[in-house]
Short mmCIF file of C-alpha atoms in Angstrom, two decimals:
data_model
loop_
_atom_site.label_atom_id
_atom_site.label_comp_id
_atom_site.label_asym_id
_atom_site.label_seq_id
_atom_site.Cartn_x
_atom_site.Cartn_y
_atom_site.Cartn_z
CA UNK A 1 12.80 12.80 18.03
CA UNK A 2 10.00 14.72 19.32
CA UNK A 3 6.85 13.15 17.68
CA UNK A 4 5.18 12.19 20.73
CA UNK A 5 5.16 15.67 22.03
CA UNK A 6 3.90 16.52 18.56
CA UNK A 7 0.91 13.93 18.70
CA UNK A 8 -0.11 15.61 22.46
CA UNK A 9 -0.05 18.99 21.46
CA UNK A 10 -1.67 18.18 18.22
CA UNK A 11 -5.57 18.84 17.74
CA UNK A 12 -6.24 18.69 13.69
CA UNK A 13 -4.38 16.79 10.70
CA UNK A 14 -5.78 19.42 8.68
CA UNK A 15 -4.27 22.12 10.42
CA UNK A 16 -0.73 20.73 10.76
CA UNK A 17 1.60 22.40 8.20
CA UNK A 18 3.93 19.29 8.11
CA UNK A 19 1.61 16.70 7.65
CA UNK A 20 -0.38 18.63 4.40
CA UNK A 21 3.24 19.10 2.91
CA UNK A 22 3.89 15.47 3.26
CA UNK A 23 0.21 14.50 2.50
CA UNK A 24 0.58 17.29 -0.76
CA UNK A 25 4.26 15.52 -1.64
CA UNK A 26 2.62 11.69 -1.00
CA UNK A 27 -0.55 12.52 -2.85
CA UNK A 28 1.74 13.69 -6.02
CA UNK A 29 3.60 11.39 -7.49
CA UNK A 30 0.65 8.56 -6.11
CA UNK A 31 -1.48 10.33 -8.60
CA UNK A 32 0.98 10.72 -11.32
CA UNK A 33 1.94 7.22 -10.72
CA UNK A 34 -1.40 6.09 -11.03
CA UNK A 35 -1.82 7.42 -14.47
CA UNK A 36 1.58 6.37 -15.95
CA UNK A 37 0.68 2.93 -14.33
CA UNK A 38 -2.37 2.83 -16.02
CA UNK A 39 -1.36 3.39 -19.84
CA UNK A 40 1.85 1.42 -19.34
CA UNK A 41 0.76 -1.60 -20.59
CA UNK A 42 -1.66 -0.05 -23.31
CA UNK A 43 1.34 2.27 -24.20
CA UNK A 44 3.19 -1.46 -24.28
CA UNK A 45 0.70 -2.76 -26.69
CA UNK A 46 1.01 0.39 -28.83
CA UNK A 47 4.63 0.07 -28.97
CA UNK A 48 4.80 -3.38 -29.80
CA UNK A 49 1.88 -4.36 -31.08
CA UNK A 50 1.86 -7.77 -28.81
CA UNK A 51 -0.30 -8.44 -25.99
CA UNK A 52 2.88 -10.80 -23.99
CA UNK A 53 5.56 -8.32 -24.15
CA UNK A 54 3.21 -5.46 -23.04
CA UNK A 55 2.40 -7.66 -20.02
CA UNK A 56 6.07 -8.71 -19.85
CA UNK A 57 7.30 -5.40 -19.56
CA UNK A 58 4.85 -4.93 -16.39
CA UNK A 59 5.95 -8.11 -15.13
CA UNK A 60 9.49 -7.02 -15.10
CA UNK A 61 8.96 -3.51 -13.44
CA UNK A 62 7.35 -5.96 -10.69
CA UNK A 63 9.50 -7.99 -10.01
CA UNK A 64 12.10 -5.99 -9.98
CA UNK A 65 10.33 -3.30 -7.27
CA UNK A 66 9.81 -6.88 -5.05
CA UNK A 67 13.53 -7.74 -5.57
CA UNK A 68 14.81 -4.29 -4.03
CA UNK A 69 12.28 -3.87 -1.37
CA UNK A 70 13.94 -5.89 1.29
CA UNK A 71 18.22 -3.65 0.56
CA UNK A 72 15.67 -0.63 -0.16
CA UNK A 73 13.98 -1.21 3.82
CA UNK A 74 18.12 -1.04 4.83
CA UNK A 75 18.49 1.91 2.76
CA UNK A 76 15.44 4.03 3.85
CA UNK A 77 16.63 2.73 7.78
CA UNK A 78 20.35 4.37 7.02
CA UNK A 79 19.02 7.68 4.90
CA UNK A 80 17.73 10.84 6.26
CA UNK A 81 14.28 10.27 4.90
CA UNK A 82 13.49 13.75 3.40
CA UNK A 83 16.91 12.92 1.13
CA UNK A 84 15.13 9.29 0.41
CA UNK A 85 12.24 11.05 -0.83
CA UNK A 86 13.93 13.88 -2.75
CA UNK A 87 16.05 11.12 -4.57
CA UNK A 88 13.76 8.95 -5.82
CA UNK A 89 11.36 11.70 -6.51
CA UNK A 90 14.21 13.50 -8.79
CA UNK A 91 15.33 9.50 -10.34
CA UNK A 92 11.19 9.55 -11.10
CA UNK A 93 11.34 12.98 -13.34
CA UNK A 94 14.52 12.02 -15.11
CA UNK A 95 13.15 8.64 -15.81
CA UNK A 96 9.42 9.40 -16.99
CA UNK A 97 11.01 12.91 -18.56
CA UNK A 98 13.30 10.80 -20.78
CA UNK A 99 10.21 8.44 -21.85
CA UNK A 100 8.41 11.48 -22.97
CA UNK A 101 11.38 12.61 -24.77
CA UNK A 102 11.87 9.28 -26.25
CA UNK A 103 8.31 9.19 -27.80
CA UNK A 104 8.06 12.79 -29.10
CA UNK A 105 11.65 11.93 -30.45
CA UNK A 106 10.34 8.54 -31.94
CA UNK A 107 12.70 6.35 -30.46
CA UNK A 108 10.43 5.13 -27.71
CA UNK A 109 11.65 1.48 -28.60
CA UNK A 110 11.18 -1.83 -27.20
CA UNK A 111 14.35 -2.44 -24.77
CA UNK A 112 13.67 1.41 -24.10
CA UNK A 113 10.43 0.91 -22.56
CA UNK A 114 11.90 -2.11 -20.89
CA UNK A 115 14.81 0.06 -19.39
CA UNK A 116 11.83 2.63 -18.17
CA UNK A 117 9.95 -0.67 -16.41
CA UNK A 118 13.22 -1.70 -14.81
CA UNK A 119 14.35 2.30 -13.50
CA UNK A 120 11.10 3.00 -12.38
CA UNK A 121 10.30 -0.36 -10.47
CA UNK A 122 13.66 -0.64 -8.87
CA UNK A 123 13.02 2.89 -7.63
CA UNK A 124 9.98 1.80 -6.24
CA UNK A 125 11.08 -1.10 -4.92
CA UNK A 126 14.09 0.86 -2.47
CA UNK A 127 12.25 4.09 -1.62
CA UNK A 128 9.03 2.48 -1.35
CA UNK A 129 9.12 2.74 2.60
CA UNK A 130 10.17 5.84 2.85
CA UNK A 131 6.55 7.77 2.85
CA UNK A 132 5.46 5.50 5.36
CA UNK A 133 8.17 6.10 7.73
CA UNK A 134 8.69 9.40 7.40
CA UNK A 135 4.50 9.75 8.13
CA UNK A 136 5.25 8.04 12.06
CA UNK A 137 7.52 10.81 12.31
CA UNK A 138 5.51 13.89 11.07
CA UNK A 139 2.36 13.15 12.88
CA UNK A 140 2.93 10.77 15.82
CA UNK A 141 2.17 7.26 16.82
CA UNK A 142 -0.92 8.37 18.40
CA UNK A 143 -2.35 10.19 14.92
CA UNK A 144 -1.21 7.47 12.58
CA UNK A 145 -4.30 5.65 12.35
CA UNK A 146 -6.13 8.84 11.29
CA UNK A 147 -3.70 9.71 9.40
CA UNK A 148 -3.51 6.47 7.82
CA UNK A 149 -7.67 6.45 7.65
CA UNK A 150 -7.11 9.82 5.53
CA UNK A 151 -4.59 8.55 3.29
CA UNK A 152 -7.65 5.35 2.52
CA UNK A 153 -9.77 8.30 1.03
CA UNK A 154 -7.06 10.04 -0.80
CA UNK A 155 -6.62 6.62 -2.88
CA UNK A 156 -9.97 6.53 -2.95
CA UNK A 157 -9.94 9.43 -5.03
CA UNK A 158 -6.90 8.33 -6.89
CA UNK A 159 -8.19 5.67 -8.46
CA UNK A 160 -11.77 7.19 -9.63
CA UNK A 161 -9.80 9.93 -11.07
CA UNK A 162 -6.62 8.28 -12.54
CA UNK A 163 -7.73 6.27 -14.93
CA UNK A 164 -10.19 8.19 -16.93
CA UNK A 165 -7.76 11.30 -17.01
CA UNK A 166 -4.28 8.74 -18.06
CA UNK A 167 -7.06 7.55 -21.14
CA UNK A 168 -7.90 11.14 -21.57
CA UNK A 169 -4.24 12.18 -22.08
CA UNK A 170 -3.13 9.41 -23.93
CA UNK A 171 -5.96 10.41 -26.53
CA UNK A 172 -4.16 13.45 -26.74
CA UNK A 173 -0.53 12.12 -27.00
CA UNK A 174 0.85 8.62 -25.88
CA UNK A 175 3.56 10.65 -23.73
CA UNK A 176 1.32 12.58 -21.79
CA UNK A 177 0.79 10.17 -19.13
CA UNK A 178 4.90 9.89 -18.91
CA UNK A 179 4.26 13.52 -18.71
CA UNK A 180 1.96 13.51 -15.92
CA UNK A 181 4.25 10.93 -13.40
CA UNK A 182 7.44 13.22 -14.50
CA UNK A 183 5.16 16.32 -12.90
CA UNK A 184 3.81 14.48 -10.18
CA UNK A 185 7.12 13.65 -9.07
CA UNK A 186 8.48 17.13 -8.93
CA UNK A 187 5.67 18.18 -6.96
CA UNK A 188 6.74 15.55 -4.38
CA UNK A 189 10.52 17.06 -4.35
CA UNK A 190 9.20 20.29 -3.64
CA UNK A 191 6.58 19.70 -1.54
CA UNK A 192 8.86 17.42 0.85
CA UNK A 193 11.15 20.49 1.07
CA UNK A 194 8.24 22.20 2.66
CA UNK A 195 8.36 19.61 5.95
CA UNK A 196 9.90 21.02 8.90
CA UNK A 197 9.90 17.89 10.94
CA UNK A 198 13.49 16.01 11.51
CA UNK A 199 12.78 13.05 9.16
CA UNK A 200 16.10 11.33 10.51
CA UNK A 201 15.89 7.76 11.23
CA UNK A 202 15.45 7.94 15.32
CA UNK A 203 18.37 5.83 17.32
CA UNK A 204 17.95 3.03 19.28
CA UNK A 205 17.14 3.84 23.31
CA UNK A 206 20.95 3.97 25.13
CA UNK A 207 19.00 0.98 27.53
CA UNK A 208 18.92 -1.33 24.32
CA UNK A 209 22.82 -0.75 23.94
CA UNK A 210 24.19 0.07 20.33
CA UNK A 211 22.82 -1.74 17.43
CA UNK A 212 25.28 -3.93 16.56
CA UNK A 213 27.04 -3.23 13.22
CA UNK A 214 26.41 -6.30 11.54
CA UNK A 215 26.55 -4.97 7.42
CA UNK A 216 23.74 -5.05 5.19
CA UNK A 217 22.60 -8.75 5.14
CA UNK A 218 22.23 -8.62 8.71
CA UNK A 219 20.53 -5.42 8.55
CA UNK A 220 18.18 -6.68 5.96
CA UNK A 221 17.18 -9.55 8.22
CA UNK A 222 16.61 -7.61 11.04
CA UNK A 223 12.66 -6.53 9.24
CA UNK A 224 11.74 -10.49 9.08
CA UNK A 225 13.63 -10.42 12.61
CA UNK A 226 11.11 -8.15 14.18
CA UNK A 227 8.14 -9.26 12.22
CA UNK A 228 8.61 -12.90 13.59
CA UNK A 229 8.99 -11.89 16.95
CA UNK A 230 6.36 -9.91 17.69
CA UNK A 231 3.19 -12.19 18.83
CA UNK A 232 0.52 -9.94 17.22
CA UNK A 233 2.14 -9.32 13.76
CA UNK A 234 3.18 -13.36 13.72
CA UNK A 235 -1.28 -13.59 13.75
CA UNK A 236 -1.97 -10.39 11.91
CA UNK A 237 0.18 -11.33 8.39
CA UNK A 238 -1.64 -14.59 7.78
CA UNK A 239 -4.49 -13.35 8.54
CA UNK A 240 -3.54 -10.57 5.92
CA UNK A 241 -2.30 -13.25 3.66
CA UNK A 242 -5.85 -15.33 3.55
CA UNK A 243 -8.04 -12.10 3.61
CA UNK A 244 -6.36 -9.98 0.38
CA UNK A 245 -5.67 -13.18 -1.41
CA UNK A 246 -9.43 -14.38 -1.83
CA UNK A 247 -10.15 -10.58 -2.74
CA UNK A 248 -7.70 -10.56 -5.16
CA UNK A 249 -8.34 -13.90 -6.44
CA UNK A 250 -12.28 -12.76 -6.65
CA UNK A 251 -11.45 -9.65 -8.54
CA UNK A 252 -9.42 -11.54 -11.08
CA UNK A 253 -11.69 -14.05 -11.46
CA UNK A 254 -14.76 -11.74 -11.83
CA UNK A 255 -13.12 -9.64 -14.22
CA UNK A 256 -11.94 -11.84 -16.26
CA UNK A 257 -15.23 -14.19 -16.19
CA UNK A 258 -17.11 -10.82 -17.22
CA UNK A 259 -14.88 -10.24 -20.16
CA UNK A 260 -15.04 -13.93 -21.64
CA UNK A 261 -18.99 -13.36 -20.95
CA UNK A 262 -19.07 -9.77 -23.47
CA UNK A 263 -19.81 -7.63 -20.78
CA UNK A 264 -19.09 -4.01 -22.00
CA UNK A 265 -15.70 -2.75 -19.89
CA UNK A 266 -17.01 -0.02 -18.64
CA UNK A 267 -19.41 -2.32 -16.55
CA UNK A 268 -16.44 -4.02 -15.37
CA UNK A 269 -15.20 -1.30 -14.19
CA UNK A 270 -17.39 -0.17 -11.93
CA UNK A 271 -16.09 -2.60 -9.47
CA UNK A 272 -13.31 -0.57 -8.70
CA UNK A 273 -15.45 2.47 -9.31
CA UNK A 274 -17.78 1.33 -6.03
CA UNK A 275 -14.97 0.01 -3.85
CA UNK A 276 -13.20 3.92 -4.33
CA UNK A 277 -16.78 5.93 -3.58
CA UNK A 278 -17.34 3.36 -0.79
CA UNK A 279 -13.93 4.09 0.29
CA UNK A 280 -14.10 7.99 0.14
CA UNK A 281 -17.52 7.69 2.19
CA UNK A 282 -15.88 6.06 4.57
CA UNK A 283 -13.34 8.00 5.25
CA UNK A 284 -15.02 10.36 7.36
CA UNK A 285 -16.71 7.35 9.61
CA UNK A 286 -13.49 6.11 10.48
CA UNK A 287 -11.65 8.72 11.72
CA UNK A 288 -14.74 8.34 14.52
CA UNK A 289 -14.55 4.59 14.70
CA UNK A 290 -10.49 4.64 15.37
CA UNK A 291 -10.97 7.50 18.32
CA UNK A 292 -13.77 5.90 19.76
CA UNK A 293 -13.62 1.86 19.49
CA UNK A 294 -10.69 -0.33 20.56
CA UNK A 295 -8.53 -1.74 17.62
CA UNK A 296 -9.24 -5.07 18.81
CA UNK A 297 -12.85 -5.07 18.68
CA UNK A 298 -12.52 -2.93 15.23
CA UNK A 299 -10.25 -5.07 13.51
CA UNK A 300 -11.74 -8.14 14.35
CA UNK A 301 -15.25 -7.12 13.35
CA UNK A 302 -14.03 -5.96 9.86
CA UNK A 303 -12.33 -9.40 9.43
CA UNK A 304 -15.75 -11.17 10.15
CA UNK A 305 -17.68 -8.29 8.02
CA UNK A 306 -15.26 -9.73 4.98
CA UNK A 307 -16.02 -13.23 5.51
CA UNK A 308 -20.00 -12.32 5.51
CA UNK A 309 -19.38 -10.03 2.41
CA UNK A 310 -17.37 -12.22 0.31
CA UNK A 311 -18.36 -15.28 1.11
CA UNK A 312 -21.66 -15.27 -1.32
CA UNK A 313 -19.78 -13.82 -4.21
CA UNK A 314 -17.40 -16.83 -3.86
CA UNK A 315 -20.62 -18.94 -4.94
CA UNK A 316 -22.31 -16.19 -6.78
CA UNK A 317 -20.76 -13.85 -9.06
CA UNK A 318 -23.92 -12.10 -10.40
CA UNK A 319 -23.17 -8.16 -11.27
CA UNK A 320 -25.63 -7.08 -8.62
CA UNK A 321 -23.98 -8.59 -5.85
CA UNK A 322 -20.54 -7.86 -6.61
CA UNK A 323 -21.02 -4.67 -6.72
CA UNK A 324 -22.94 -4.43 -3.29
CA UNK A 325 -19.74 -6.33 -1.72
CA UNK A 326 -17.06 -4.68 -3.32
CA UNK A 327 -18.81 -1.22 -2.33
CA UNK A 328 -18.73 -2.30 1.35
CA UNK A 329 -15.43 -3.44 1.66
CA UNK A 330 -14.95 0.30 0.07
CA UNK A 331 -16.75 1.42 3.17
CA UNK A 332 -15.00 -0.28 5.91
CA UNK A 333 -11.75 -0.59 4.54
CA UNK A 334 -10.32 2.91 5.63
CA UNK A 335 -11.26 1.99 9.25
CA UNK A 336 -9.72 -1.24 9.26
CA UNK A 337 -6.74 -0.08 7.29
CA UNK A 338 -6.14 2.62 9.15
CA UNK A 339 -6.44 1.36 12.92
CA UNK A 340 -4.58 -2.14 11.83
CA UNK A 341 -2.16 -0.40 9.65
CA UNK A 342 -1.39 2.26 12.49
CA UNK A 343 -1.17 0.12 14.77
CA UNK A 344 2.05 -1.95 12.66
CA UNK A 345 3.40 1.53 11.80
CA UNK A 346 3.44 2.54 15.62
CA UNK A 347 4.58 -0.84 17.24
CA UNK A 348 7.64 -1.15 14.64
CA UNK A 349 10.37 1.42 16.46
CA UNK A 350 11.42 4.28 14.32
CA UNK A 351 15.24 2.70 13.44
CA UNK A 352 12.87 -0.42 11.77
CA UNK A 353 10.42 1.19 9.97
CA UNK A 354 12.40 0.84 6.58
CA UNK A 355 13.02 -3.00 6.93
CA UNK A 356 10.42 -4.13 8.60
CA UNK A 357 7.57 -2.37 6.38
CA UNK A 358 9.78 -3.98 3.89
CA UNK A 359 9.96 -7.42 5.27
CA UNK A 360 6.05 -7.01 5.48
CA UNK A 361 5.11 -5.70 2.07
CA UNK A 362 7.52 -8.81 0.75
CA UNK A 363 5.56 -11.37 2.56
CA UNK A 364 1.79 -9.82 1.98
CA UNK A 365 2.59 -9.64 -2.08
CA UNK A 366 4.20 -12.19 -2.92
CA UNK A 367 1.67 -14.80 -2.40
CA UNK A 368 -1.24 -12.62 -3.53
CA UNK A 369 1.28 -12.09 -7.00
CA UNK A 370 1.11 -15.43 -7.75
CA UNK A 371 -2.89 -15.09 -7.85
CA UNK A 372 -3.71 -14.00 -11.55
CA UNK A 373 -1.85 -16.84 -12.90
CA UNK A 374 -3.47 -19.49 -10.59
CA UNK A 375 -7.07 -18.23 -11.17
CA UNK A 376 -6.40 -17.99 -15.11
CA UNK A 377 -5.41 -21.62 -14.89
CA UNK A 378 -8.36 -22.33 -13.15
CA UNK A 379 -10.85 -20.27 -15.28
CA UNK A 380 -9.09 -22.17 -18.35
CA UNK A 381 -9.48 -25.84 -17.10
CA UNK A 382 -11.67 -25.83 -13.76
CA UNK A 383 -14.13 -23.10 -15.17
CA UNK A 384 -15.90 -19.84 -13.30
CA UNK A 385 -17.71 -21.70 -10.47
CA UNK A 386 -14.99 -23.71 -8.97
CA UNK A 387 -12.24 -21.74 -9.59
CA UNK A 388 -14.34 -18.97 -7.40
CA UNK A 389 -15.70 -21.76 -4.74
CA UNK A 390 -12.40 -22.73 -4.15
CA UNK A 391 -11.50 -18.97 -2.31
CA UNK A 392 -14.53 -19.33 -0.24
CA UNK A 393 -12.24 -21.01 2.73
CA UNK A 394 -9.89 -18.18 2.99
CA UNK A 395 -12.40 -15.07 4.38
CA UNK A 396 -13.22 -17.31 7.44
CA UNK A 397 -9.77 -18.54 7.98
CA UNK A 398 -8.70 -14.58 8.08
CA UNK A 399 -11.58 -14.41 10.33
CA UNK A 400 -10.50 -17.12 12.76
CA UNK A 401 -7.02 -16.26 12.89
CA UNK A 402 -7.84 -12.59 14.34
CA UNK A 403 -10.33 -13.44 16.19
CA UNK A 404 -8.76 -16.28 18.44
CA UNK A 405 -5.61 -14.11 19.68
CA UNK A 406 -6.36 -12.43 22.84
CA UNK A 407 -4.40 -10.11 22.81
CA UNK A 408 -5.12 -8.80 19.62
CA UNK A 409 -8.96 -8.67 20.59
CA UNK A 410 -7.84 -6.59 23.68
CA UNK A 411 -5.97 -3.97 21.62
CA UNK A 412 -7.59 -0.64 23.16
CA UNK A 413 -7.73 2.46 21.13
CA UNK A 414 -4.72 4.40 19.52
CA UNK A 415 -4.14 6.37 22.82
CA UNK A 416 -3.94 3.24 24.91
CA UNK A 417 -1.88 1.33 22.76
CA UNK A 418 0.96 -0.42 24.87
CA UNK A 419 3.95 0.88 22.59
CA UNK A 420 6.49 1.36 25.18
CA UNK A 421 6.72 -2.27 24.86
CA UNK A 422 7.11 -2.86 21.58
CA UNK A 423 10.85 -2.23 21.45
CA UNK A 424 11.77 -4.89 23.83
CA UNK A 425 11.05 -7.84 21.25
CA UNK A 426 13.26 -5.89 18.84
CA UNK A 427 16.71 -7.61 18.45
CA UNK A 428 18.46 -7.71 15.45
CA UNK A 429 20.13 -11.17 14.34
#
């Protein structure tokens, strides 16, 4: 494939045709998503009239997007990815069409809304990687980061916007926001159509030899295989792990401390309403940052920024406060994401990308999943202070586990990066 050519003779993400068609066809069904997401588990509630099985419905669509990440990495690996997106993007209108259907019909049951958690998290779950992967091959290794930096202020905007608009719609009629993901996703079949760019899974060098055929358990393992080998991402995912754990676990916690306390929701909710402004003002900023500072130093410093952010709210949750941290990490979070999460996208070699961003996403949610049950536990028996203490240990850990790797300090900036030996480490079992 020809994306490094691409990425040299390539000034502007906003003026390449590919990556606004893929940006246009990402940015759809995100948003529609976003919304349906967002009334699923009132729309739950209103169905059922219990709390548990409009959180168990969630749950399920959860669990069973984690359960066919790791055969969906093989599948996006195997696929043409502009047919990977087209699929699931035509599975999404049938599936959120029908739920519409099904509540303007009045038979919007119970085990239908379950069936509508299961289709639309298992097609999650194996196409999930396919954006990602097909993004290294519209823009380049070298644009990635900026790319990736933009895509930090699209979601951004996503969530300031999505969930005032899904409770506007679902005012209106409690299908609507079914409505809205059904049209979001065929905006992302036809926008994909509009991308030039071979989206084929590239082959693996001649020098390499042939991946060996070894069927789709070995082909699974082959993600986990490269994530393990490679020094940098064997220091970068706990590191990960710590870091968006005890932000997680603080979120929870706050909310949920805020709600026992009376606080009017729409207080509470201007903790995400900070972290997306923060994030859309940062946006900008980084695109500088990642062009003109090495990863290393980048990365690193936003790792220590956490642990000086966060750190106080794990002793001191007052309103004030939160809000000032949760806006920053809004601020340098694009920057961060976007030079560390380049950086995975561009070292893991094009025949990968499907497993091993699966292999990844496996390991950095499924500890961080297990978080709203552990802080509710604590908040029930421990109380607010402790149950918050208790994450203060993980921001520096983060800290001290990117900051003691070498290498990782040395990372230069996107057009340095040493990728031409990234494949060499990648050997499937």
């Amino acid at each position: 494939m020809d994306t490094d050519i691409k990425a040299a003779t390539r000034t502007s993400l906003r003026a390449d045709r590919d990556y606004l068609a893929w940006l246009a066809a990402d940015t759809s069904w995100m948003f529609g998503s976003a919304i349906q997401s967002f009334a699923m588990a009132l729309i739950g509630y209103t169905v059922t009239g219990s709390f548990a099985q409009a959180g168990a419905i969630s749950t399920v669509s959860t669990v069973v997007s984690m359960v066919a990440m790791v055969p969906g990495g093989v599948l996006v690996d195997r696929w043409d990815r502009r047919r990977s997106l087209i699929v699931s993007g035509l599975i999404r209108l049938l599936v959120f069409a029908a739920a519409a259907a099904a509540w303007w019909a009045g038979v919007l049951t119970v085990p239908v809304l379950y069936l509508v958690g299961i289709a639309s998290g298992a097609v999650s779950g194996l196409f999930s990687g396919a954006p990602d992967a097909a993004l290294k091959s519209v823009v380049g290794s070298e644009d990635l980061p900026r790319a990736v930096a933009a895509n930090q202020g699209r979601d951004g905007a996503i969530r300031l916007a999505a969930p005032p608009l899904s409770g506007l719609l679902m005012a209106v009629s409690t299908a609507l926001p079914f409505l809205a993901a059904a049209i979001g996703s065929a905006l992302q079949v036809m926008c994909t159509r509009l991308i030039r760019t071979d989206l084929r899974p590239g082959r693996r060098p001649a020098q390499q030899g042939p991946a060996p055929a070894t069927g789709w358990r070995g082909e699974a393992l082959a993600g986990f295989s490269f994530v393990i080998r490679d020094p940098l991402l064997r220091r970068i995912v706990p590191a990960l792990v710590c870091l968006n754990t005890g932000i997680g676990a603080l979120y929870i916690g706050i909310t949920l401390t805020l709600q026992g306390r009376g606080v009017p929701t729409w207080r509470i909710g201007l903790i995400d309403s900070v972290m997306a402004a923060g994030m859309l003002i940062g946006t900008p900023f980084a695109q500088r940052f990642i062009r003109t500072i090495p990863t290393g130093r980048l990365v690193v410093s936003a790792f220590v920024a956490c642990t000086v952010i966060f750190v106080p709210v794990s002793l001191d949750q007052r309103i004030p406060l939160v809000l000032v941290s949760f806006g920053l990490l809004g601020l340098i979070a694009p920057a961060v994401n976007g030079a560390m999460g380049g950086y995975v996208q561009a070292v893991i070699p094009d025949d990968l990308q499907g497993r091993s961003m699966a292999a990844l996403a496996l390991v950095l949610q499924t500890l961080p999943a297990l978080v709203p049950a552990t802080v509710g536990f604590g908040l029930q028996h421990l109380g607010p202070g402790p149950t918050m203490a208790a994450t203060v240990v993980l921001f520096p850990v983060a800290a001290v586990l990117m900051a003691t790797h070498r290498q990782l300090r040395e990372l230069p900036t996107p057009d340095r990066w040493p990728l031409d030996t990234a494949a060499v480490d990648t050997v499937e079992p």
